[in-house]
Coordinates of C-alpha atoms and ligand atoms in Angstrom, one line a residue:
M1 CA 98.1 92.3 117.8
P2 CA 98.7 96.1 116.6
L3 CA 101.7 97.7 118.1
L4 CA 99.6 100.7 118.9
E5 CA 95.6 100.8 119.1
V6 CA 93.7 104.2 120.0
T7 CA 90.1 103.6 120.3
D8 CA 87.3 106.4 120.4
L9 CA 90.2 109.0 121.8
R10 CA 88.2 112.2 122.1
T11 CA 90.9 115.1 123.6
Y12 CA 89.0 118.2 124.3
F13 CA 90.0 121.9 125.3
T14 CA 88.5 124.3 127.6
T15 CA 88.5 127.4 126.1
D16 CA 87.0 131.5 126.3
A17 CA 85.3 130.5 122.8
G18 CA 83.4 127.2 124.3
V19 CA 84.7 123.7 124.6
A20 CA 87.1 122.8 121.3
R21 CA 86.5 119.1 120.2
A22 CA 89.9 118.8 118.6
V23 CA 90.0 115.3 118.4
D24 CA 86.5 113.8 118.2
G25 CA 86.4 110.1 118.2
V26 CA 89.6 108.6 116.3
S27 CA 90.4 105.0 116.3
L28 CA 93.2 104.2 114.7
Q29 CA 96.2 101.0 114.6
V30 CA 99.7 100.9 113.9
G31 CA 101.3 97.7 113.5
V32 CA 104.8 96.2 114.1
G33 CA 107.5 97.9 111.9
E34 CA 104.5 99.9 109.8
T35 CA 104.0 103.6 108.6
L36 CA 100.8 104.8 108.7
G37 CA 100.2 108.4 107.5
I38 CA 98.2 111.0 108.9
V39 CA 97.2 113.5 106.6
G40 CA 95.0 116.6 107.1
E41 CA 95.0 120.6 107.3
S42 CA 95.8 122.8 109.9
G43 CA 93.9 122.7 112.6
C44 CA 92.2 119.0 111.8
G45 CA 93.7 117.6 115.4
K46 CA 97.0 115.9 114.1
T47 CA 98.9 117.2 117.0
V48 CA 96.4 116.4 119.4
T49 CA 96.4 112.8 118.2
A50 CA 100.0 112.5 118.5
L51 CA 100.3 114.3 121.8
S52 CA 97.4 112.3 123.6
V53 CA 99.3 108.8 122.7
L54 CA 101.9 110.2 124.8
R55 CA 99.9 112.0 127.2
L56 CA 101.3 115.5 126.5
I57 CA 98.5 117.3 126.7
P58 CA 98.6 120.2 129.0
S59 CA 95.3 119.8 131.1
P60 CA 93.9 122.4 132.1
P61 CA 92.9 123.6 129.6
G62 CA 93.2 119.9 127.9
E63 CA 91.4 116.5 128.7
I64 CA 91.4 113.5 127.4
M65 CA 87.5 112.5 127.9
A66 CA 86.2 109.0 129.5
G67 CA 85.8 106.2 127.0
S68 CA 89.0 107.0 125.0
S69 CA 91.8 104.1 124.9
I70 CA 95.2 104.0 123.6
R71 CA 96.7 100.5 124.1
F72 CA 100.5 100.1 123.4
N73 CA 101.9 96.7 123.3
D74 CA 99.0 95.8 125.1
E75 CA 99.3 98.1 127.9
E76 CA 96.6 100.9 128.7
L77 CA 98.7 104.5 128.5
L78 CA 95.6 106.0 129.9
E79 CA 95.6 104.4 133.0
V80 CA 99.6 103.5 133.5
E81 CA 101.5 105.3 136.6
P82 CA 103.3 108.2 135.9
A83 CA 107.1 106.6 136.1
R84 CA 105.8 103.7 133.8
L85 CA 104.8 106.8 131.2
R86 CA 108.3 108.0 131.7
E87 CA 109.7 104.7 130.8
I88 CA 107.8 104.4 127.6
R89 CA 108.0 107.7 126.7
G90 CA 111.6 108.1 125.1
N91 CA 112.5 104.2 125.6
E92 CA 109.4 102.7 123.7
I93 CA 108.1 105.5 121.7
S94 CA 109.5 108.7 120.8
M95 CA 108.4 111.6 119.0
I96 CA 110.3 114.2 116.5
F97 CA 108.7 117.9 116.1
Q98 CA 108.6 120.3 113.1
E99 CA 111.1 123.2 115.4
P100 CA 114.2 121.2 116.1
M101 CA 115.5 124.3 117.7
T102 CA 112.2 124.5 120.2
S103 CA 113.4 120.6 121.3
L104 CA 116.8 121.3 121.8
N105 CA 118.1 123.2 124.6
P106 CA 120.2 126.1 123.3
V107 CA 122.8 126.6 125.6
F108 CA 124.1 122.9 126.0
T109 CA 125.9 121.2 123.1
V110 CA 124.3 118.9 121.0
G111 CA 126.4 116.1 122.4
Y112 CA 125.6 116.7 125.6
Q113 CA 122.0 116.7 124.8
I114 CA 122.3 113.2 123.4
Q115 CA 125.0 111.5 126.0
E116 CA 122.3 112.5 128.6
V117 CA 119.4 110.7 126.9
L118 CA 121.8 107.9 126.6
R119 CA 123.0 107.9 130.1
L120 CA 119.6 108.1 131.2
H121 CA 117.7 106.0 129.2
R122 CA 121.0 103.1 128.7
G123 CA 122.6 103.7 131.8
L124 CA 125.9 104.2 130.1
S125 CA 128.5 106.2 131.6
K126 CA 130.0 109.2 129.9
R127 CA 132.7 108.1 128.2
E128 CA 130.4 105.4 126.5
A129 CA 127.6 108.0 125.9
R130 CA 130.0 109.6 124.3
A131 CA 131.2 107.0 122.1
A132 CA 127.9 106.1 121.4
G133 CA 126.7 109.2 120.0
V134 CA 129.3 109.9 118.3
A135 CA 128.2 106.5 116.4
L136 CA 124.4 107.7 115.9
L137 CA 125.9 111.2 115.0
A138 CA 127.8 109.4 111.9
E139 CA 124.4 106.7 111.6
V140 CA 122.0 109.8 110.5
G141 CA 124.5 111.2 107.9
I142 CA 126.3 113.9 110.2
P143 CA 129.9 114.8 108.8
E144 CA 132.6 115.0 111.0
P145 CA 130.4 113.6 114.1
D146 CA 133.2 113.8 116.8
Q147 CA 133.8 117.4 115.7
R148 CA 130.1 118.2 115.5
F149 CA 129.3 116.5 118.7
D150 CA 130.6 119.4 120.6
A151 CA 128.6 122.0 118.8
Y152 CA 125.7 123.8 120.1
P153 CA 122.4 124.2 118.4
H154 CA 123.0 127.7 117.2
Q155 CA 126.2 126.3 114.8
M156 CA 123.8 123.8 112.8
S157 CA 121.4 123.9 110.4
G158 CA 117.7 123.1 110.1
G159 CA 118.5 119.9 108.3
M160 CA 121.6 119.0 110.8
L161 CA 119.2 119.4 113.9
Q162 CA 116.9 117.5 112.7
R163 CA 119.2 114.8 112.3
V164 CA 120.4 115.1 115.9
M165 CA 116.7 114.9 116.7
I166 CA 116.4 111.7 114.4
A167 CA 119.4 110.6 116.5
I168 CA 118.2 111.6 119.9
A169 CA 114.9 109.8 118.8
L170 CA 116.7 106.6 118.1
S171 CA 119.0 106.1 120.9
C172 CA 116.7 104.4 122.9
E173 CA 115.9 101.9 120.3
P174 CA 111.9 102.7 120.3
R175 CA 109.5 100.3 119.0
L176 CA 107.4 103.5 117.5
L177 CA 108.6 107.1 116.0
I178 CA 105.9 110.0 116.0
A179 CA 107.2 112.4 113.8
D180 CA 105.4 115.1 113.5
E181 CA 105.2 117.3 110.0
P182 CA 109.3 116.2 110.6
T183 CA 110.4 118.4 107.5
T184 CA 108.1 121.2 107.0
A185 CA 110.6 123.6 108.1
L186 CA 113.1 122.7 106.0
D187 CA 113.2 123.4 102.4
V188 CA 112.5 121.0 99.8
T189 CA 116.0 119.4 98.9
I190 CA 116.5 119.0 102.9
Q191 CA 113.2 117.8 103.0
A192 CA 113.8 114.4 100.7
Q193 CA 117.1 113.7 102.6
I194 CA 115.7 113.9 105.9
L195 CA 112.9 111.8 104.5
D196 CA 115.1 108.9 103.2
L197 CA 117.0 109.4 106.4
L198 CA 113.4 108.4 108.5
V199 CA 112.8 105.7 106.0
E200 CA 116.0 104.4 106.4
M201 CA 116.4 104.3 109.8
Q202 CA 113.2 102.6 110.1
R203 CA 113.5 99.6 108.5
K204 CA 117.0 98.9 110.0
H205 CA 115.8 99.6 113.3
G206 CA 112.5 97.9 112.9
M207 CA 110.6 100.7 114.3
A208 CA 106.9 101.6 113.5
L209 CA 106.6 105.2 112.5
L210 CA 103.5 107.8 112.7
L211 CA 104.5 110.6 110.2
I212 CA 102.2 113.5 110.4
T213 CA 101.7 115.9 107.5
H214 CA 99.5 118.0 105.6
D215 CA 100.9 117.3 102.7
L216 CA 100.2 114.4 100.8
G217 CA 103.4 114.0 98.6
V218 CA 105.3 113.0 101.7
I219 CA 102.8 110.5 102.2
A220 CA 103.0 109.2 99.0
E221 CA 106.9 108.7 99.6
V222 CA 107.2 107.2 102.9
C223 CA 103.8 105.4 104.2
D224 CA 102.2 101.8 104.5
R225 CA 98.9 103.3 105.0
V226 CA 96.7 106.6 105.7
V227 CA 94.5 108.2 107.6
V228 CA 93.0 111.4 106.5
M229 CA 91.7 113.9 109.3
Y230 CA 89.2 116.4 109.0
G231 CA 87.3 118.4 112.1
G232 CA 88.8 116.3 114.6
Q233 CA 88.0 112.9 113.2
I234 CA 89.3 110.4 110.6
V235 CA 87.3 110.7 107.1
E236 CA 89.0 108.3 105.3
T237 CA 91.4 105.1 105.7
G238 CA 93.4 102.9 103.3
T239 CA 96.3 102.2 101.7
T240 CA 98.2 104.8 100.4
E241 CA 98.2 103.6 97.1
E242 CA 94.2 103.4 97.5
I243 CA 93.7 106.8 98.9
L244 CA 96.3 108.6 96.4
T245 CA 94.2 106.5 93.0
R246 CA 90.8 106.2 94.2
P247 CA 90.0 108.6 96.7
Q248 CA 86.5 108.4 98.2
H249 CA 86.2 110.9 100.3
P250 CA 85.2 115.1 98.9
Y251 CA 87.8 116.0 101.5
T252 CA 90.8 113.3 100.2
Q253 CA 90.0 114.4 96.6
G254 CA 90.4 117.9 97.0
L255 CA 93.8 117.5 98.8
L256 CA 94.8 115.1 96.3
A257 CA 94.0 117.7 93.6
S258 CA 95.8 120.1 95.4
L259 CA 98.8 118.6 95.4
P260 CA 101.4 120.2 93.0
G261 CA 102.6 118.2 90.2
I262 CA 106.0 117.1 89.7
G263 CA 108.5 120.1 89.6
D264 CA 106.0 122.8 90.7
R265 CA 106.3 121.5 94.5
D266 CA 105.3 125.4 95.5
V267 CA 102.3 125.9 93.5
R268 CA 99.3 125.2 94.8
L269 CA 97.0 124.5 92.2
N270 CA 93.6 123.6 93.3
P271 CA 93.4 124.5 97.1
I272 CA 89.9 123.5 98.7
P273 CA 87.7 126.4 99.1
G274 CA 87.2 127.9 102.5
T275 CA 88.8 127.0 105.5
V276 CA 88.9 124.7 108.5
P277 CA 85.9 125.7 111.1
S278 CA 87.3 126.3 114.7
A279 CA 87.1 123.2 116.8
V280 CA 84.4 125.0 118.9
D281 CA 81.9 125.0 116.3
W282 CA 82.3 122.5 114.1
P283 CA 79.1 122.4 111.8
D284 CA 76.0 119.9 112.7
G285 CA 75.7 117.2 110.1
C286 CA 79.0 116.2 107.9
R287 CA 81.5 118.7 109.3
F288 CA 83.1 119.0 105.6
R289 CA 79.6 120.2 104.1
D290 CA 80.2 123.9 104.0
R291 CA 83.3 123.1 101.8
C292 CA 81.8 120.5 99.8
S293 CA 80.7 120.7 96.4
F294 CA 78.6 117.2 96.5
A295 CA 76.7 117.9 99.6
W296 CA 72.7 118.0 99.6
E297 CA 70.3 118.2 102.3
R298 CA 71.4 114.7 104.2
C299 CA 74.8 116.4 104.6
A300 CA 72.8 118.6 107.0
E301 CA 71.0 116.4 108.9
S302 CA 73.3 114.6 110.6
A303 CA 76.7 113.5 110.4
P304 CA 77.9 110.2 108.5
D305 CA 79.6 107.8 110.0
L306 CA 83.3 105.8 108.9
L307 CA 81.8 103.7 106.0
P308 CA 83.6 100.4 104.6
V309 CA 84.6 100.9 101.0
D310 CA 84.6 97.7 98.7
G311 CA 83.2 95.9 101.9
R312 CA 86.1 95.8 103.8
S313 CA 87.0 97.8 107.3
S314 CA 90.6 99.2 106.8
R315 CA 89.0 100.7 104.0
S316 CA 86.7 103.4 105.0
A317 CA 85.1 106.9 104.5
R318 CA 83.1 109.4 106.2
C319 CA 80.5 110.3 103.5
W320 CA 76.9 109.8 102.9
L321 CA 77.7 109.1 99.1
L322 CA 78.8 105.9 100.0
D323 CA 75.6 104.7 101.6
P324 CA 73.8 103.6 98.3
D325 CA 70.4 104.4 99.9
E326 CA 71.3 107.5 100.8
A327 CA 73.0 108.5 97.6
A328 CA 70.0 107.5 95.7
G329 CA 67.9 110.3 97.6
R330 CA 70.1 112.9 96.7
G331 CA 68.6 113.4 93.1
A332 CA 68.2 111.7 89.3
H333 CA 70.0 115.1 88.1
V334 CA 73.3 114.5 90.3
T335 CA 75.7 112.5 88.5
P336 CA 77.7 110.3 90.9
G337 CA 81.4 111.6 91.1
E338 CA 80.9 114.5 89.2
P339 CA 80.3 117.8 91.6
T340 CA 77.0 119.9 91.3
Ligands
LIG1 N1 96.4 124.1 124.3 C1 94.9 124.1 123.5 N2 94.1 124.9 124.0 C2 93.2 125.2 122.9 N3 92.8 124.5 121.5 C3 94.1 123.9 121.7 C4 95.0 123.7 122.5 N4 95.9 122.8 121.7 C5 95.3 122.7 120.3 N5 93.9 123.0 120.6 C6 93.0 123.2 119.2 O1 92.9 121.8 119.0 C7 92.7 121.7 117.3 C8 93.7 121.1 116.4 O2 94.4 121.3 116.7 P1 96.1 120.5 116.4 O3 97.1 121.0 116.8 O4 95.9 119.4 116.6 O5 96.0 120.4 114.4 P2 96.7 119.8 113.1 O6 96.2 119.3 112.5 O7 98.3 119.5 114.2 O8 97.4 121.7 112.8 P3 98.9 122.2 112.0 O9 98.9 121.3 111.1 O10 98.6 123.2 111.9 O11 99.6 121.7 113.0 C9 93.1 123.5 117.3 O12 91.5 123.7 116.9 C10 93.7 123.9 118.1 O13 93.2 124.8 118.5
LIG2 S1 78.5 113.7 103.8 FE1 77.9 115.4 102.0 S2 79.2 117.3 102.9 FE2 80.2 115.6 103.7 S3 81.6 114.6 102.5 FE3 79.5 113.5 101.7 S4 79.0 114.5 100.1 FE4 80.1 116.1 101.2
LIG3 MG1 100.1 119.8 114.2

């Protein structure tokens, strides 16, 4: 049984422009102690997926639609009572965000904020919570943790604050940590250190990790498996190795092609042309077709399902090219694997 099993998740928002189908039929699983990466460009529904798991979607304007299911440790999160939900958040599932500053209160010391979490969730006394908090700061690599405990957030660098957020997330020994772009706001050297720390903590504490990023380079360093999202849907799944070495979906191929080589991390070599369409207005047929150099008439007629790759359900891609009958109808002039 997977630790987290999301089935047919649909999270929609009512906006002035219409209904934004931000997450539109996402199914994924995370095993005990596993690291799953979610990758995709801005606006493809990564954060909304994560917030839905914790039921943190503001309603209105958001709504998790009927038929969606989010099972954690065999408990349906979409049906649990608010008190149980509060217990799960923090105790069993923790989340860290891109901007640590927005998650911390600027008027309290970081130590006070860690202490409060420890007192609330672990029932420690003030003195015990301070000792445990200082130990946690040391564990996440903060030098002079005893002094740092009494610092205010603005007195710490972005990298240090992200370490504090990881300490807070770990304080309740969660079984699942959701990290939404945890290194995006940091400079490259610090990014690598924070990723190393996440991996070290995950192994040490036996946590599962759901890592959200727009950077396949981050996925390559950390994840066991990957789901690639586009247009509120999963367009490809596989192991990290499969995704990086044998991507099947044209979108994944585009993401890989735009991955900078070693030594030129700030260079975007071949960005995918065009932009992600609006969630209120996904194109009919394949949602990627306006940007896909392989597209043909079939892609406009109807949307492809996730099709198995190599006959395995754990490896799939949402593209008509993977259906041999459909791909055959694309025309003899087309060389498979070559853009038209
Ligand atoms: N509160 C909201 N009201 C209306 N639309 C929303 C709301 N939150 C998210 N959306 C829409 O949902 C879609 C998916 O957003 P989401 O934040 O999940 O993208 P993302 O993949 O995390 O992107 P990024 O890489 O920029 O963080 C977007 O089109 C966004 O406009
Ligand atoms: S279904 Fe068509 S448009 Fe969509 S990714 Fe495949 S080839 Fe491209
Ligand atoms: Mg996001």
